[in-house]
Coordinates of C-alpha atoms in Angstrom, one line a residue:
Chain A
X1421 CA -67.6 103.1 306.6
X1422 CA -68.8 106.8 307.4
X1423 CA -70.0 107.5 310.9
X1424 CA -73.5 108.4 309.6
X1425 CA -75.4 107.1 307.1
X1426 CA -75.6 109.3 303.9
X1427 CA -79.4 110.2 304.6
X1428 CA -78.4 110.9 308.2
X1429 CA -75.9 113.5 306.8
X1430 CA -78.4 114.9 304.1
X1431 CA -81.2 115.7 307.3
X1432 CA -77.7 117.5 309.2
X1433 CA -76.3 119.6 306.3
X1434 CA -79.8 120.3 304.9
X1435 CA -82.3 120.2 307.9
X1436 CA -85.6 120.9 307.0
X1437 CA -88.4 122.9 309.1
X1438 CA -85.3 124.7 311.2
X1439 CA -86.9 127.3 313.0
X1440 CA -89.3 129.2 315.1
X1441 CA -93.3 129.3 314.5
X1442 CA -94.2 132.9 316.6
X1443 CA -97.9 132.1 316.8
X1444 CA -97.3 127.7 317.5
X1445 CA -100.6 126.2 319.5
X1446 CA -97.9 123.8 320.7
X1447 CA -94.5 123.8 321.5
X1448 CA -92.3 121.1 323.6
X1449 CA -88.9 121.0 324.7
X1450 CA -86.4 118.2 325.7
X1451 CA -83.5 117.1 327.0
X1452 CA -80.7 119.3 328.5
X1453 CA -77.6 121.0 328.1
X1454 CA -75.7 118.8 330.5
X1455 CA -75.7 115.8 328.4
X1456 CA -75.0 117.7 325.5
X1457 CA -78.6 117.9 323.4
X1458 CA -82.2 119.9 323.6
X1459 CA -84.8 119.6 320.9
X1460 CA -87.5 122.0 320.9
X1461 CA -90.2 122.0 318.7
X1462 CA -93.0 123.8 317.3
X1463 CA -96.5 122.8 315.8
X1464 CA -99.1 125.1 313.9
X1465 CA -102.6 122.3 314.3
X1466 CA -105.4 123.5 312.4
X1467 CA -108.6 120.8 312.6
X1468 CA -106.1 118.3 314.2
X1469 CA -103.8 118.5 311.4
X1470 CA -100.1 119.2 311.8
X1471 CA -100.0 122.5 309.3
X1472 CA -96.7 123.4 310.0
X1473 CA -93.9 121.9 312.2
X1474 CA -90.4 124.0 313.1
X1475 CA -87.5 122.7 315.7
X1476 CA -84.2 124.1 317.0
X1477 CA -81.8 121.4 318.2
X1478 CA -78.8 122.0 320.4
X1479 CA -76.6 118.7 319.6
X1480 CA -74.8 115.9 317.7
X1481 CA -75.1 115.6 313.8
X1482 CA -77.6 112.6 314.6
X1483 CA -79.4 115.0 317.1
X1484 CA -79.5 117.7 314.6
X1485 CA -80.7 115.1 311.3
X1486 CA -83.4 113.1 313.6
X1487 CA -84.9 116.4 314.4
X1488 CA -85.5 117.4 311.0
X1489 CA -86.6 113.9 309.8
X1490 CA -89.2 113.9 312.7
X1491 CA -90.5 116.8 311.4
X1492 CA -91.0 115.9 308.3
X1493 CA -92.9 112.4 309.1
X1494 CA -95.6 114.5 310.8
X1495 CA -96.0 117.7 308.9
X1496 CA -99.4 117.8 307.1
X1497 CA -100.2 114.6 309.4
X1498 CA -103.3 114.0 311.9
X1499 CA -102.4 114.9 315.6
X1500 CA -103.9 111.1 315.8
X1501 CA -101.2 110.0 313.6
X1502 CA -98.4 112.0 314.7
X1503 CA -99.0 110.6 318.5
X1504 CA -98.0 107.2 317.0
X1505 CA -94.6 108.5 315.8
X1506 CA -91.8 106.1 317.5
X1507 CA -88.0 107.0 317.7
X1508 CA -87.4 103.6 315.7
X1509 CA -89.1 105.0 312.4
X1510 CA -87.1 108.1 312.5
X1511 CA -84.2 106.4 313.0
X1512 CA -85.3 104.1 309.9
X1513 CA -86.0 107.0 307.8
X1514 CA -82.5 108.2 308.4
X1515 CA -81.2 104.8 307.5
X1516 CA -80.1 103.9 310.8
X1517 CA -77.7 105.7 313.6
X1518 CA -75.2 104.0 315.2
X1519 CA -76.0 102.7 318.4
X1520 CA -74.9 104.6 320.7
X1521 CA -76.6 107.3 319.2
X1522 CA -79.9 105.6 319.1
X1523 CA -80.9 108.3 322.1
X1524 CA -81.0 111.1 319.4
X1525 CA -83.7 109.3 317.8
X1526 CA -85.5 108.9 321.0
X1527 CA -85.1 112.8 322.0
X1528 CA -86.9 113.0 318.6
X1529 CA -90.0 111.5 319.5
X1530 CA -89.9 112.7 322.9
X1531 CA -90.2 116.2 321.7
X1532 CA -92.6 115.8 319.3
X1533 CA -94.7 114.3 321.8
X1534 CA -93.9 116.7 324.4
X1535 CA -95.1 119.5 321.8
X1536 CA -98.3 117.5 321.1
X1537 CA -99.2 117.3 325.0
X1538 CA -98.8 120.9 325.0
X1539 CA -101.0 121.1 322.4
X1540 CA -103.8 119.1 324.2
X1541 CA -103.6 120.4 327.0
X1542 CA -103.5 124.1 325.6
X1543 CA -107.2 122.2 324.0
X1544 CA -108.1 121.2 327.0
X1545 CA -107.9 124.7 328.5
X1546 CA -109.2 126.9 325.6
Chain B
X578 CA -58.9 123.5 301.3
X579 CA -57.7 120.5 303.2
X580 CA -56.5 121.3 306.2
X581 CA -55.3 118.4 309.3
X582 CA -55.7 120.3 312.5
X583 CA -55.4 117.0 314.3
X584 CA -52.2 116.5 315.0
X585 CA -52.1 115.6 318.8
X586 CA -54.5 112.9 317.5
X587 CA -51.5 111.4 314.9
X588 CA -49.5 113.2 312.8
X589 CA -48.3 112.5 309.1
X590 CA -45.6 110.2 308.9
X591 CA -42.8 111.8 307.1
X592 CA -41.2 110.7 303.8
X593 CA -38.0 110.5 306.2
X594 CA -39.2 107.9 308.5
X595 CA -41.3 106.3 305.6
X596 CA -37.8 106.2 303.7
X597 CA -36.0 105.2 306.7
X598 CA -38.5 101.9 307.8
X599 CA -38.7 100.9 304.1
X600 CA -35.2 99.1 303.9
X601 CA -36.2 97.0 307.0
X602 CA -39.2 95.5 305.4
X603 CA -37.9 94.5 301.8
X604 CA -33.8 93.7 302.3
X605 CA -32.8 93.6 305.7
X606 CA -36.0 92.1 306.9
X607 CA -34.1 89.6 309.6
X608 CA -34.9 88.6 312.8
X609 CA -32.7 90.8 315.4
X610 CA -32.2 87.8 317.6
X611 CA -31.0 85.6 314.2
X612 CA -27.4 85.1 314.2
X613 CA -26.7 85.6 310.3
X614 CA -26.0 88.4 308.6
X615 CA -29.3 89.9 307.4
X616 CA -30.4 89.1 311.9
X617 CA -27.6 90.9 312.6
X618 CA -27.6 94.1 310.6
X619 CA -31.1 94.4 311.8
X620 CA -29.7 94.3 315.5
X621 CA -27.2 96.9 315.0
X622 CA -30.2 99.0 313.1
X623 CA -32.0 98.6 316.2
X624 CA -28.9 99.5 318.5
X625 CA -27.9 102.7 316.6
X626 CA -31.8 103.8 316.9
X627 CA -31.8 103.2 320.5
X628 CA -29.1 105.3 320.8
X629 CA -30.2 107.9 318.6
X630 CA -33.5 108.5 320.4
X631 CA -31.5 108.2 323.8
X632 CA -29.7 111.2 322.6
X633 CA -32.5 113.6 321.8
X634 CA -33.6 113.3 325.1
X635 CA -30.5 113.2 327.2
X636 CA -30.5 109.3 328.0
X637 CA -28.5 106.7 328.0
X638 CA -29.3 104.3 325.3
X639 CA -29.9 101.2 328.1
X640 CA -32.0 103.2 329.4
X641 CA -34.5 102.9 326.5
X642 CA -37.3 100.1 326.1
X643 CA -39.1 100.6 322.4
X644 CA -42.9 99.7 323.4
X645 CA -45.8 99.7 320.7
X646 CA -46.6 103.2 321.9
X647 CA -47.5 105.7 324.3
X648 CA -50.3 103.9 326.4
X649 CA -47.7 100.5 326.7
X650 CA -45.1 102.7 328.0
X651 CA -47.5 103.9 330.2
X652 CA -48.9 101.3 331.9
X653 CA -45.4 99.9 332.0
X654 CA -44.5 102.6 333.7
X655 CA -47.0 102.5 336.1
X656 CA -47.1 99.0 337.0
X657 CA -43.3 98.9 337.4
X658 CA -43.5 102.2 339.8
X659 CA -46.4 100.5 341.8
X660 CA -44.3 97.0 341.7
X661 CA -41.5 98.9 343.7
X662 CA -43.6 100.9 345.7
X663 CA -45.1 97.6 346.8
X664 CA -41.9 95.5 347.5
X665 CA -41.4 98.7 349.9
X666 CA -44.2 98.8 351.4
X667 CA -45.5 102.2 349.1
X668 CA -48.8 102.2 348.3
X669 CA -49.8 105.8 347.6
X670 CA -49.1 107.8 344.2
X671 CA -49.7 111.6 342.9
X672 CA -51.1 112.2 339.5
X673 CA -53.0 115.0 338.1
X674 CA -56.6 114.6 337.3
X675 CA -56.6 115.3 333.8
X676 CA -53.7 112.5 332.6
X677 CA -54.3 110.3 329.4
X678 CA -56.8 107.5 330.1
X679 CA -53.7 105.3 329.7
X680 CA -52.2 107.1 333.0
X681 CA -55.9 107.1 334.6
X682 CA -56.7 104.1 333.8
X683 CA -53.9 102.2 334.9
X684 CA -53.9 104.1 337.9
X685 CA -58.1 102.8 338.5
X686 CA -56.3 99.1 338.4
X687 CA -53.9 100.0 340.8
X688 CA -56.5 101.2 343.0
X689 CA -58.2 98.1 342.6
X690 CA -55.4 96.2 343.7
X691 CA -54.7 98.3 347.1
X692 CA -52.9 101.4 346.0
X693 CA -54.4 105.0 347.4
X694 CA -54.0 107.7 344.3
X695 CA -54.1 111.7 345.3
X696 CA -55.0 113.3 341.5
X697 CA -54.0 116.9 341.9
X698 CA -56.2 119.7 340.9
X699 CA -55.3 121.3 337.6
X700 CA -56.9 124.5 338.0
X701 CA -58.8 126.7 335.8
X702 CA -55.1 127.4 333.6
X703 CA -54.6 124.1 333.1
X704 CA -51.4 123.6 335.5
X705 CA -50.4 121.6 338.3
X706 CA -49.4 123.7 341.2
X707 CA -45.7 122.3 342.0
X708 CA -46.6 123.6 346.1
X709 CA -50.1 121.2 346.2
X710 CA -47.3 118.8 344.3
X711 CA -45.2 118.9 347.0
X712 CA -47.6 118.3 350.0
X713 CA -49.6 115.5 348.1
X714 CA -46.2 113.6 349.0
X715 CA -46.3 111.0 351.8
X716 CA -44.1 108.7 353.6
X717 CA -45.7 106.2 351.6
X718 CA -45.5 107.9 347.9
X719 CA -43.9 105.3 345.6
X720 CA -44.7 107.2 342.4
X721 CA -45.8 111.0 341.1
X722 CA -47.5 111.0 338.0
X723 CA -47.7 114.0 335.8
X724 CA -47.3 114.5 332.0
X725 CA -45.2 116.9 330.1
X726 CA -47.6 118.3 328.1
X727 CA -51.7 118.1 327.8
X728 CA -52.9 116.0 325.0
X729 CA -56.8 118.1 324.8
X730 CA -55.8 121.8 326.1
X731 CA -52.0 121.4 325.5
X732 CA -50.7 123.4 328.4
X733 CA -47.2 122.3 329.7
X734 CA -46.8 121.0 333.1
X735 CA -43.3 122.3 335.2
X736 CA -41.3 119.2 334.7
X737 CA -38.3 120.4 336.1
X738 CA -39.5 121.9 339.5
X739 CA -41.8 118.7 339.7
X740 CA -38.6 116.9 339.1
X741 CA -36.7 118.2 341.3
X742 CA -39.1 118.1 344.1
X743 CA -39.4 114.4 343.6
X744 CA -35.6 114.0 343.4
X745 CA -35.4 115.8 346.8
X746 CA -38.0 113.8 348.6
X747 CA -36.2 110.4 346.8
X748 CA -39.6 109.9 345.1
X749 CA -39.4 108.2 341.5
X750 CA -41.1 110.5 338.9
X751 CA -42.6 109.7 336.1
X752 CA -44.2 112.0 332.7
X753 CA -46.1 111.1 329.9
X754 CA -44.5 112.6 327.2
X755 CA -46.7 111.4 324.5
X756 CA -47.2 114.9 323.0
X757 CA -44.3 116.7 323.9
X758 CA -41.7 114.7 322.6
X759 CA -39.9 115.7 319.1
X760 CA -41.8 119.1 319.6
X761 CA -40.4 120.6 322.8
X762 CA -36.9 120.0 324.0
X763 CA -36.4 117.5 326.8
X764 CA -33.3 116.6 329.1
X765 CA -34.5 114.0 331.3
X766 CA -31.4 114.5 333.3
X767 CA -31.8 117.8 333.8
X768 CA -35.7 117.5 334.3
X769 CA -34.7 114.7 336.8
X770 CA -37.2 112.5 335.4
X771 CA -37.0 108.6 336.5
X772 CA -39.7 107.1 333.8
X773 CA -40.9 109.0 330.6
X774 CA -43.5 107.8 327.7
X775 CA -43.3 108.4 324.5
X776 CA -45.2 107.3 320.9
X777 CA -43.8 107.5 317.5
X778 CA -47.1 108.8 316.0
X779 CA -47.4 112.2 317.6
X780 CA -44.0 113.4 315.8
X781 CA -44.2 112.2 312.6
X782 CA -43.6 108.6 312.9
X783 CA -45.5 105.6 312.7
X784 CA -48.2 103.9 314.3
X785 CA -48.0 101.2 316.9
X786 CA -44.3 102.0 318.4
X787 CA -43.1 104.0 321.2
X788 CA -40.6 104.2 324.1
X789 CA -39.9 103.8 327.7
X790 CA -37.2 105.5 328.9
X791 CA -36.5 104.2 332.4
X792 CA -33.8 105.7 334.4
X793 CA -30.5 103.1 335.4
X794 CA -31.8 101.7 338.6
X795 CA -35.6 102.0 338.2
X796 CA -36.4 98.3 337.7
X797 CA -39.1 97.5 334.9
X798 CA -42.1 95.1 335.5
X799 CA -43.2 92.8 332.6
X800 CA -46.3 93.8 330.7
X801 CA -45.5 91.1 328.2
X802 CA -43.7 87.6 329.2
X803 CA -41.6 86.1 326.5
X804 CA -38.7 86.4 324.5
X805 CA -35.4 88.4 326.1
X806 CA -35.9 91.2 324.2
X807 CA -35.2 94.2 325.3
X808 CA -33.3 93.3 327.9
X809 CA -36.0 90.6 328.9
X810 CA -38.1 93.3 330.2
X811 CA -40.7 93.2 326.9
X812 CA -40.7 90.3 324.6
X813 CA -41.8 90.0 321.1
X814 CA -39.7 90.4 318.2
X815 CA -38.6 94.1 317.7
X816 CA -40.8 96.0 315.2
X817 CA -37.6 97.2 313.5
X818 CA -39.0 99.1 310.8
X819 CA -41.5 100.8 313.0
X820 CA -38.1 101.4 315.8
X821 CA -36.1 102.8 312.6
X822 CA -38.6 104.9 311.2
X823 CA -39.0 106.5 315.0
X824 CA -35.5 107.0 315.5
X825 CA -35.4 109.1 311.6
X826 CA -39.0 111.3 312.6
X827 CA -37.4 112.3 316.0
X828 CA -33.7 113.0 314.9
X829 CA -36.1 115.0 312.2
X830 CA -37.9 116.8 314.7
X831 CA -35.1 117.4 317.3
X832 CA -33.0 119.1 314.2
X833 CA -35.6 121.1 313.4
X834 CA -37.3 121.7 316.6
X835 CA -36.5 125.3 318.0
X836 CA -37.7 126.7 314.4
X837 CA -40.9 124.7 314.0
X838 CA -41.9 125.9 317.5
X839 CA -41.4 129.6 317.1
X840 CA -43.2 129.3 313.5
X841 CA -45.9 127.4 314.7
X842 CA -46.7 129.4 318.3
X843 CA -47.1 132.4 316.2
X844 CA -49.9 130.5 314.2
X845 CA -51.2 129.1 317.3
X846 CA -51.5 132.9 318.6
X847 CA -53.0 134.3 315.1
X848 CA -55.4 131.0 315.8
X849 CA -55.9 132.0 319.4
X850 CA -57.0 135.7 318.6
X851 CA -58.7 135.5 315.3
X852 CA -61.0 132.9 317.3
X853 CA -61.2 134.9 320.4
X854 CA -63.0 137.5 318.5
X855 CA -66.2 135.3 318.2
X856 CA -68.5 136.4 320.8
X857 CA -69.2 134.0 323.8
X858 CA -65.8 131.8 323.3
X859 CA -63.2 131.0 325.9
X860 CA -59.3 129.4 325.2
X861 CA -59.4 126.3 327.1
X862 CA -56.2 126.3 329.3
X863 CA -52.9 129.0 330.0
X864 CA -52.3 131.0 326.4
X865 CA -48.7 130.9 326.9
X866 CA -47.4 127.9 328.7
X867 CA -49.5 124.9 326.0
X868 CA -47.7 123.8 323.0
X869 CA -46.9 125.2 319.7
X870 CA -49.3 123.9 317.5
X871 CA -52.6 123.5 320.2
X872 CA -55.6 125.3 320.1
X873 CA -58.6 124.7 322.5
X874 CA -61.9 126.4 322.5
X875 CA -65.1 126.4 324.3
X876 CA -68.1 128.5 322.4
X877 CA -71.3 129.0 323.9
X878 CA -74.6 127.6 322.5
X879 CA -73.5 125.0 320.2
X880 CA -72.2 121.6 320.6
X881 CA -69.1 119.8 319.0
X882 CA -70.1 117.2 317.3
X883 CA -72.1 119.2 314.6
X884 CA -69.0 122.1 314.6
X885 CA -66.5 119.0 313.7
X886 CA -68.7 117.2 310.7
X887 CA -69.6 121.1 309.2
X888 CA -65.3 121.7 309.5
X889 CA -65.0 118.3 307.7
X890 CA -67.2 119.3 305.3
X891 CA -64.5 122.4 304.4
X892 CA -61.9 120.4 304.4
X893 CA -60.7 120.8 308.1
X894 CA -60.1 117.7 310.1
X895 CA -60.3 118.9 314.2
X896 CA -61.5 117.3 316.9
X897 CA -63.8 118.2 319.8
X898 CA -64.2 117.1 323.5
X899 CA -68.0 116.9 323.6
X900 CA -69.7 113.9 324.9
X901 CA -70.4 113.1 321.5
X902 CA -67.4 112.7 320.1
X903 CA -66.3 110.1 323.0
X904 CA -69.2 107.7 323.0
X905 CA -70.1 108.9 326.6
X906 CA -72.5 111.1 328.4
X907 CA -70.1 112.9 329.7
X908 CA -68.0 115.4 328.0
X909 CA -64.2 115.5 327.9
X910 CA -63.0 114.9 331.9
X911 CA -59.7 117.4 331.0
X912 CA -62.5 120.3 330.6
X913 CA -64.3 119.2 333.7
X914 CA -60.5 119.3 335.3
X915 CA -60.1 123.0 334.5
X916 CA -63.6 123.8 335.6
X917 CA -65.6 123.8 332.1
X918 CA -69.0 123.5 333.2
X919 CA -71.0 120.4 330.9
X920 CA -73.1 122.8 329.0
X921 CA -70.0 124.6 327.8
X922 CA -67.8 121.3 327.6
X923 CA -69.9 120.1 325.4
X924 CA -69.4 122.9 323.0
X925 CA -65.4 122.5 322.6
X926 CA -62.9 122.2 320.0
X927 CA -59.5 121.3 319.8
X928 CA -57.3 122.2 316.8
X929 CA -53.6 121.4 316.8
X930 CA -51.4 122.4 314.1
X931 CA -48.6 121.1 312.3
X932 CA -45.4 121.8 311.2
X933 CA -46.4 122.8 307.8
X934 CA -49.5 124.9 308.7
X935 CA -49.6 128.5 306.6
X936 CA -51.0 131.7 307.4
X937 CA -53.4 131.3 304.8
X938 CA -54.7 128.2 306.4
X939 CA -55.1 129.8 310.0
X940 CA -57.4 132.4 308.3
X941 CA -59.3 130.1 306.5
X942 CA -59.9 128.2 310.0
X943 CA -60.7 131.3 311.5
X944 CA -63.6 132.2 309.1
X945 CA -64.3 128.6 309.1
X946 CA -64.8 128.0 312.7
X947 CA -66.8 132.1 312.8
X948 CA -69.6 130.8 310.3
X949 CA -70.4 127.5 311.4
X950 CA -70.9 128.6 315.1
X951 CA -72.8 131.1 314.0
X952 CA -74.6 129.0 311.9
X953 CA -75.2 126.3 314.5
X954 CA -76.2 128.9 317.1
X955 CA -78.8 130.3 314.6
X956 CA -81.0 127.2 315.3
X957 CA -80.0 126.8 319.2
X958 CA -82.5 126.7 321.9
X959 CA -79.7 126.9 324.0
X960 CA -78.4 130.2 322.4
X961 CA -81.9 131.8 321.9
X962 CA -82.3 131.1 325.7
X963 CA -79.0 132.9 326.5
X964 CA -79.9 136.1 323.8
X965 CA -83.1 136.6 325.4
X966 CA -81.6 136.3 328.7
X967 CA -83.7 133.4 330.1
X968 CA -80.2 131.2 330.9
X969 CA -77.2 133.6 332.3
X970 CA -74.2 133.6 329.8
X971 CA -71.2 131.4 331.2
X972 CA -68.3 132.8 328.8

């Protein structure tokens, strides 16, 4: 049996929304370089709707793959929707990670989170 | 391209020692302890092997206990030193703090059980200082533990000054040998070395067989109670195709081993500089005194994990010493050892060479390894943090 799980490896060779949004109304960044993976993200809302979502990852192949699949279970979504996103669905989209790499998954939704709270409170402000 | 850059994880087996453990499986497939014929031509297999092996390294061939590997031989090693040591009322022992986990973590049960351990510093080359050596040593010292040659950053320990130190403070010394043997020469007279460990699988042989080599005199402790094999001192029937097949790889590697050195250290080199020229990198431990075929890098910005999957995608099996790869937190503790900071630990990778690695193949590494990190780093937060200057470059 592979390491990963063949989506798991499609989200890591292929990531999708890698990248930088210049003008993001949220942006949220996790983890450290100590233990070896950061996930920062990016959100464009317009009218509460995720219209575009970017993330650069520093990490594992399952660090790298749940970062892309977390981005694309929220793009085009509600901010209301996107709140709800757990770290078990995004390992379930990927098919499952092995379990001592479960944390990935949870860095994940931590960082989309993290980016949403930025954008509330960047609400909250303007 | 397929490429196996992982040969201090295993090696190959080669169609001499695959040749050489065949016969002992299909014809003379008899017990060595077994009076008749077919027990007995399997015992003198076994007795010429010993003695073959015992004569690449400069032993006696009593003085050789086959194991089923390196980690075995090990903790054999180990526990007999510490069994000694205690009898004589010895409880302290000097190791170096980046050994094999075998050596480490034997040494954590000895602890347990009473024994003090002094792990020397390895410093930022990767070498044991033979002075710091010499002072760890106590009244009480029943036991230095260093190996020959580092099994992540490959850099080659003195051996013969630490063995000669020990033999002048009448302190048994021991080496894991594990990835020097059948690549480097080794005279364990000369070296003065009391107790060295060896495994088949690191020069060409198979899997799941190895030696002890235990100087006249140095009494071994039982791991495994049994059978008189071996002298009594590790029971179980013989794995006597594994034993022959290690005796053929490291008569092999012994006849060949001056020439596959000198090839292979200029590969390493053309490896070392073609890699060197990516910005932000660092060779992990001294550029001269490490074996042939090793290679050890630390580059900025990424992390290991992803470099090693995107190499296996090219066709190039390496391996890395990022947390990762080893199921921990922490990244490789040999890194830590040399003063590898986590953020940069975490961003290693460890290619080691084989005997039959081109020229062509190094390049293709090189350009390999030169558009993956830059790849990777493309899509860093870590990196874009260091290009803008937020985070201080370390290498």
């Amino acid at each position: 049996m592979a390491l990963y799980s063949e989506k798991v490896m499609d989200h890591f060779r292929n990531p999708r929304n890698v990248g930088v949004i210049e003008d993001a109304n949220g942006v949220g960044e996790v983890g450290n370089a100590k233990c070896g993976d950061i996930m920062k993200m990016y959100l464009k809302i317009e009218d509460e709707i995720i219209k575009d979502v970017k993330f650069e990852t520093f990490g594992c192949g399952s660090a790298i793959a749940s970062s892309s699949m977390a981005t694309e279970l929220i793009k085009g979504q509600p901010v209301s929707e996107a709140m709800k996103l757990t770290n078990k669905a995004v390992a379930e989209a990927l098919d499952g990670l092995p379990d001592y790499k479960m944390h990935c998954s949870v860095l994940a939704e931590e960082a989309i989170r993290s980016a949403l709270d930025d954008y509330n409170r960047r609400k909250g402000e303007g | 391209m397929q490429i196996y850059a992982d040969n201090a994880a295993t090696t190959r087996m080669s169609r001499t020692a695959i040749d050489a453990m065949l016969p002992y499986m299909e014809e003379i497939y008899g017990n060595p302890s077994s009076l008749y014929s077919i027990g007995q031509r399997a015992k003198e297999a076994l007795e010429q092997a010993r003695s073959d092996i015992a004569a690449v390294i400069g032993a006696d061939p009593r003085e050789i206990t086959f194991t089923s590997g390196g980690s075995e031989a090990d903790n054999q090693a180990l526990l007999s030193a510490a069994t000694l040591g205690k009898k004589q009322g010895k409880l302290h022992i000097v190791s170096s703090a980046f050994e094999h986990h075998a050596v480490l973590h034997a040494l954590k049960r000895l602890e347990s059980e009473g024994f003090e351990v002094t792990l020397l510093p390895v410093h930022e080359n990767g070498i044991v200082d033979v002075r710091e050596m010499e002072a760890a040593l106590r009244e009480d010292t029943c036991l230095v533990t260093i190996m020959t040659a580092n099994n992540e950053i490959g850099t080659l320990q003195p051996v013969r000054e630490i063995g000669a130190v020990c033999r002048a403070h009448g302190v048994p010394f021991h080496t894991d040998a594990v990835q020097a043997v059948g690549h480097l020469p080794i005279d364990v007279k000369a070296d003065n070395i009391d107790l060295l460990s060896a495994s088949a699988h690191k020069f060409h042989g198979p899997k799941g067989v190895g030696f002890l080599f235990a100087r006249r005199g140095v009494r071994l402790t039982n791991l495994i109670e049994g059978g008189a094999q071996e002298r009594g001192k590790r029971a179980g029937t013989e794995n006597v195709s594994g034993i022959m097949a290690m005796a053929a790889a490291l008569k092999e590697a012994a006849a060949g081993m001056a020439e596959n050195a000198a090839r292979m250290t200029a590969l390493r080199d053309r490896l070392i500089a073609g890699l060197s020229e990516i910005p932000h990198s660092a060779l992990n431990g001294d550029a001269v005194r490490r074996l042939p075929g090793n290679v050890n890098f630390c580059f900025e910005g990424i992390e290991g994990e992803s470099l090693l999957l995107l190499l296996d995608d090219k066709g190039i099996s390496a391996s890395s010493g990022s947390a990762c790869t080893s199921g921990s937190l922490d990244p490789s503790h040999v890194l830590l050892a040399i003063g590898r900071v986590h953020d940069v630990a975490h961003g290693s990778l460890r290619l080691s060479l084989g005997e039959d690695a081109t020229e062509e193949e190094v390049d293709y590494i090189i350009r390999s390894v030169r558009e993956i990190v830059e790849y990777l780093r493309g899509f860093s937060p870590v990196w874009r943090d260091l290009q803008s200057g937020k985070t201080p470059f370390i290498l």
